[in-house]
Amino acid sequence: MPCCTSRDQSGGVPVNPARTLGSDIIGEDYTGWWVYVAGPVIGAVIAVAIVGAVRGLPDKDEVEAAEGGVLPMTGIPTGDSD
Protein backbone atom coordinates (compact mmCIF):
# COMPACT_ATOMS: atom_id res chain seq x y z
CA MET A 1 0.00 0.00 0.00
CA PRO A 2 2.61 2.59 -0.86
CA CYS A 3 0.00 4.96 -2.36
CA CYS A 4 -1.76 5.33 0.98
CA THR A 5 1.35 5.85 3.07
CA SER A 6 3.44 8.08 0.83
CA ARG A 7 3.08 11.57 -0.47
CA ASP A 8 2.02 12.34 -4.01
CA GLN A 9 5.17 13.24 -5.90
CA SER A 10 3.46 15.88 -8.03
CA GLY A 11 1.92 18.03 -5.28
CA GLY A 12 3.30 16.80 -1.98
CA VAL A 13 -0.16 16.20 -0.51
CA PRO A 14 -0.85 12.96 1.38
CA VAL A 15 -3.55 10.70 -0.05
CA ASN A 16 -5.10 10.28 3.40
CA PRO A 17 -6.56 13.61 4.63
CA ALA A 18 -6.26 12.49 8.26
CA ARG A 19 -2.47 12.53 7.89
CA THR A 20 -2.55 16.11 6.71
CA LEU A 21 -5.11 17.36 9.20
CA GLY A 22 -3.47 15.53 12.12
CA SER A 23 -0.07 17.02 11.35
CA ASP A 24 -1.59 20.46 10.83
CA ILE A 25 -3.43 20.36 14.15
CA ILE A 26 -0.32 19.29 16.05
CA GLY A 27 1.77 21.91 14.22
CA GLU A 28 -0.96 24.56 14.61
CA ASP A 29 -0.97 25.21 10.86
CA TYR A 30 -4.57 25.73 9.73
CA THR A 31 -3.90 27.18 6.28
CA GLY A 32 -5.06 24.17 4.23
CA TRP A 33 -8.03 22.86 6.22
CA TRP A 34 -10.57 24.60 4.00
CA VAL A 35 -9.79 22.22 1.12
CA TYR A 36 -11.01 19.25 3.15
CA VAL A 37 -14.24 21.08 4.04
CA ALA A 38 -14.97 22.83 0.75
CA GLY A 39 -14.04 19.88 -1.49
CA PRO A 40 -16.80 17.50 -0.37
CA VAL A 41 -19.38 20.31 -0.24
CA ILE A 42 -18.56 21.49 -3.76
CA GLY A 43 -18.51 17.88 -4.98
CA ALA A 44 -21.96 17.23 -3.49
CA VAL A 45 -23.39 20.37 -5.11
CA ILE A 46 -21.96 19.35 -8.49
CA ALA A 47 -23.32 15.80 -8.10
CA VAL A 48 -26.82 17.06 -7.24
CA ALA A 49 -26.74 19.41 -10.23
CA ILE A 50 -25.72 16.60 -12.58
CA VAL A 51 -28.37 14.21 -11.23
CA GLY A 52 -30.98 16.97 -11.49
CA ALA A 53 -29.98 17.71 -15.08
CA VAL A 54 -29.96 14.05 -16.12
CA ARG A 55 -32.94 12.74 -14.16
CA GLY A 56 -35.03 15.82 -13.50
CA LEU A 57 -36.80 16.99 -10.38
CA PRO A 58 -38.62 14.41 -8.23
CA ASP A 59 -42.36 14.04 -8.73
CA LYS A 60 -44.97 14.30 -5.95
CA ASP A 61 -44.85 10.58 -5.04
CA GLU A 62 -41.05 10.61 -4.72
CA VAL A 63 -41.14 13.68 -2.49
CA GLU A 64 -43.77 12.02 -0.29
CA ALA A 65 -41.65 8.85 -0.03
CA ALA A 66 -38.59 10.89 0.91
CA GLU A 67 -40.59 12.56 3.67
CA GLY A 68 -41.55 9.19 5.16
CA GLY A 69 -44.51 8.20 3.04
CA VAL A 70 -44.68 5.04 0.96
CA LEU A 71 -44.65 4.76 -2.79
CA PRO A 72 -47.63 2.79 -4.07
CA MET A 73 -46.48 -0.66 -5.13
CA THR A 74 -48.78 -3.16 -6.76
CA GLY A 75 -48.39 -6.89 -6.53
CA ILE A 76 -45.98 -6.80 -3.58
CA PRO A 77 -47.24 -8.24 -0.28
CA THR A 78 -47.16 -5.76 2.59
CA GLY A 79 -47.14 -8.28 5.43
CA ASP A 80 -50.52 -7.09 6.74
CA SER A 81 -52.35 -10.28 5.84
CA ASP A 82 -54.54 -11.20 8.83
PDB file of C-alpha atoms in Angstrom:
ATOM      1  CA  MET A   1       0.000   0.000   0.000  1.00  0.00           C
ATOM      2  CA  PRO A   2       2.613   2.594  -0.857  1.00  0.00           C
ATOM      3  CA  CYS A   3       0.000   4.957  -2.365  1.00  0.00           C
ATOM      4  CA  CYS A   4      -1.755   5.329   0.977  1.00  0.00           C
ATOM      5  CA  THR A   5       1.349   5.847   3.071  1.00  0.00           C
ATOM      6  CA  SER A   6       3.443   8.082   0.833  1.00  0.00           C
ATOM      7  CA  ARG A   7       3.077  11.574  -0.465  1.00  0.00           C
ATOM      8  CA  ASP A   8       2.015  12.343  -4.014  1.00  0.00           C
ATOM      9  CA  GLN A   9       5.167  13.244  -5.905  1.00  0.00           C
ATOM     10  CA  SER A  10       3.455  15.885  -8.032  1.00  0.00           C
ATOM     11  CA  GLY A  11       1.921  18.025  -5.284  1.00  0.00           C
ATOM     12  CA  GLY A  12       3.300  16.798  -1.976  1.00  0.00           C
ATOM     13  CA  VAL A  13      -0.164  16.196  -0.509  1.00  0.00           C
ATOM     14  CA  PRO A  14      -0.854  12.959   1.379  1.00  0.00           C
ATOM     15  CA  VAL A  15      -3.546  10.705  -0.053  1.00  0.00           C
ATOM     16  CA  ASN A  16      -5.105  10.279   3.398  1.00  0.00           C
ATOM     17  CA  PRO A  17      -6.564  13.606   4.631  1.00  0.00           C
ATOM     18  CA  ALA A  18      -6.261  12.487   8.259  1.00  0.00           C
ATOM     19  CA  ARG A  19      -2.471  12.525   7.894  1.00  0.00           C
ATOM     20  CA  THR A  20      -2.548  16.114   6.714  1.00  0.00           C
ATOM     21  CA  LEU A  21      -5.105  17.364   9.204  1.00  0.00           C
ATOM     22  CA  GLY A  22      -3.471  15.527  12.118  1.00  0.00           C
ATOM     23  CA  SER A  23      -0.070  17.018  11.349  1.00  0.00           C
ATOM     24  CA  ASP A  24      -1.588  20.464  10.828  1.00  0.00           C
ATOM     25  CA  ILE A  25      -3.431  20.355  14.150  1.00  0.00           C
ATOM     26  CA  ILE A  26      -0.317  19.291  16.048  1.00  0.00           C
ATOM     27  CA  GLY A  27       1.767  21.913  14.220  1.00  0.00           C
ATOM     28  CA  GLU A  28      -0.957  24.565  14.606  1.00  0.00           C
ATOM     29  CA  ASP A  29      -0.973  25.213  10.864  1.00  0.00           C
ATOM     30  CA  TYR A  30      -4.568  25.731   9.730  1.00  0.00           C
ATOM     31  CA  THR A  31      -3.902  27.180   6.278  1.00  0.00           C
ATOM     32  CA  GLY A  32      -5.057  24.167   4.232  1.00  0.00           C
ATOM     33  CA  TRP A  33      -8.030  22.860   6.221  1.00  0.00           C
ATOM     34  CA  TRP A  34     -10.570  24.601   3.998  1.00  0.00           C
ATOM     35  CA  VAL A  35      -9.787  22.220   1.118  1.00  0.00           C
ATOM     36  CA  TYR A  36     -11.009  19.254   3.154  1.00  0.00           C
ATOM     37  CA  VAL A  37     -14.243  21.085   4.040  1.00  0.00           C
ATOM     38  CA  ALA A  38     -14.966  22.826   0.750  1.00  0.00           C
ATOM     39  CA  GLY A  39     -14.040  19.883  -1.487  1.00  0.00           C
ATOM     40  CA  PRO A  40     -16.800  17.503  -0.368  1.00  0.00           C
ATOM     41  CA  VAL A  41     -19.379  20.311  -0.244  1.00  0.00           C
ATOM     42  CA  ILE A  42     -18.557  21.489  -3.763  1.00  0.00           C
ATOM     43  CA  GLY A  43     -18.511  17.877  -4.980  1.00  0.00           C
ATOM     44  CA  ALA A  44     -21.961  17.231  -3.485  1.00  0.00           C
ATOM     45  CA  VAL A  45     -23.388  20.374  -5.106  1.00  0.00           C
ATOM     46  CA  ILE A  46     -21.965  19.352  -8.494  1.00  0.00           C
ATOM     47  CA  ALA A  47     -23.325  15.795  -8.096  1.00  0.00           C
ATOM     48  CA  VAL A  48     -26.817  17.056  -7.239  1.00  0.00           C
ATOM     49  CA  ALA A  49     -26.737  19.411 -10.231  1.00  0.00           C
ATOM     50  CA  ILE A  50     -25.716  16.596 -12.582  1.00  0.00           C
ATOM     51  CA  VAL A  51     -28.371  14.212 -11.232  1.00  0.00           C
ATOM     52  CA  GLY A  52     -30.977  16.968 -11.487  1.00  0.00           C
ATOM     53  CA  ALA A  53     -29.984  17.711 -15.077  1.00  0.00           C
ATOM     54  CA  VAL A  54     -29.961  14.054 -16.119  1.00  0.00           C
ATOM     55  CA  ARG A  55     -32.939  12.737 -14.163  1.00  0.00           C
ATOM     56  CA  GLY A  56     -35.034  15.824 -13.502  1.00  0.00           C
ATOM     57  CA  LEU A  57     -36.796  16.992 -10.377  1.00  0.00           C
ATOM     58  CA  PRO A  58     -38.615  14.411  -8.234  1.00  0.00           C
ATOM     59  CA  ASP A  59     -42.357  14.039  -8.730  1.00  0.00           C
ATOM     60  CA  LYS A  60     -44.965  14.297  -5.954  1.00  0.00           C
ATOM     61  CA  ASP A  61     -44.848  10.577  -5.042  1.00  0.00           C
ATOM     62  CA  GLU A  62     -41.053  10.610  -4.720  1.00  0.00           C
ATOM     63  CA  VAL A  63     -41.136  13.679  -2.490  1.00  0.00           C
ATOM     64  CA  GLU A  64     -43.770  12.016  -0.291  1.00  0.00           C
ATOM     65  CA  ALA A  65     -41.654   8.850  -0.032  1.00  0.00           C
ATOM     66  CA  ALA A  66     -38.590  10.888   0.907  1.00  0.00           C
ATOM     67  CA  GLU A  67     -40.593  12.559   3.672  1.00  0.00           C
ATOM     68  CA  GLY A  68     -41.549   9.194   5.164  1.00  0.00           C
ATOM     69  CA  GLY A  69     -44.514   8.199   3.037  1.00  0.00           C
ATOM     70  CA  VAL A  70     -44.683   5.041   0.963  1.00  0.00           C
ATOM     71  CA  LEU A  71     -44.648   4.762  -2.793  1.00  0.00           C
ATOM     72  CA  PRO A  72     -47.628   2.787  -4.072  1.00  0.00           C
ATOM     73  CA  MET A  73     -46.485  -0.663  -5.132  1.00  0.00           C
ATOM     74  CA  THR A  74     -48.777  -3.158  -6.764  1.00  0.00           C
ATOM     75  CA  GLY A  75     -48.392  -6.892  -6.530  1.00  0.00           C
ATOM     76  CA  ILE A  76     -45.984  -6.796  -3.579  1.00  0.00           C
ATOM     77  CA  PRO A  77     -47.239  -8.242  -0.277  1.00  0.00           C
ATOM     78  CA  THR A  78     -47.157  -5.756   2.592  1.00  0.00           C
ATOM     79  CA  GLY A  79     -47.142  -8.275   5.431  1.00  0.00           C
ATOM     80  CA  ASP A  80     -50.518  -7.086   6.742  1.00  0.00           C
ATOM     81  CA  SER A  81     -52.354 -10.282   5.838  1.00  0.00           C
ATOM     82  CA  ASP A  82     -54.544 -11.203   8.831  1.00  0.00           C
TER      83      ASP A  82
END
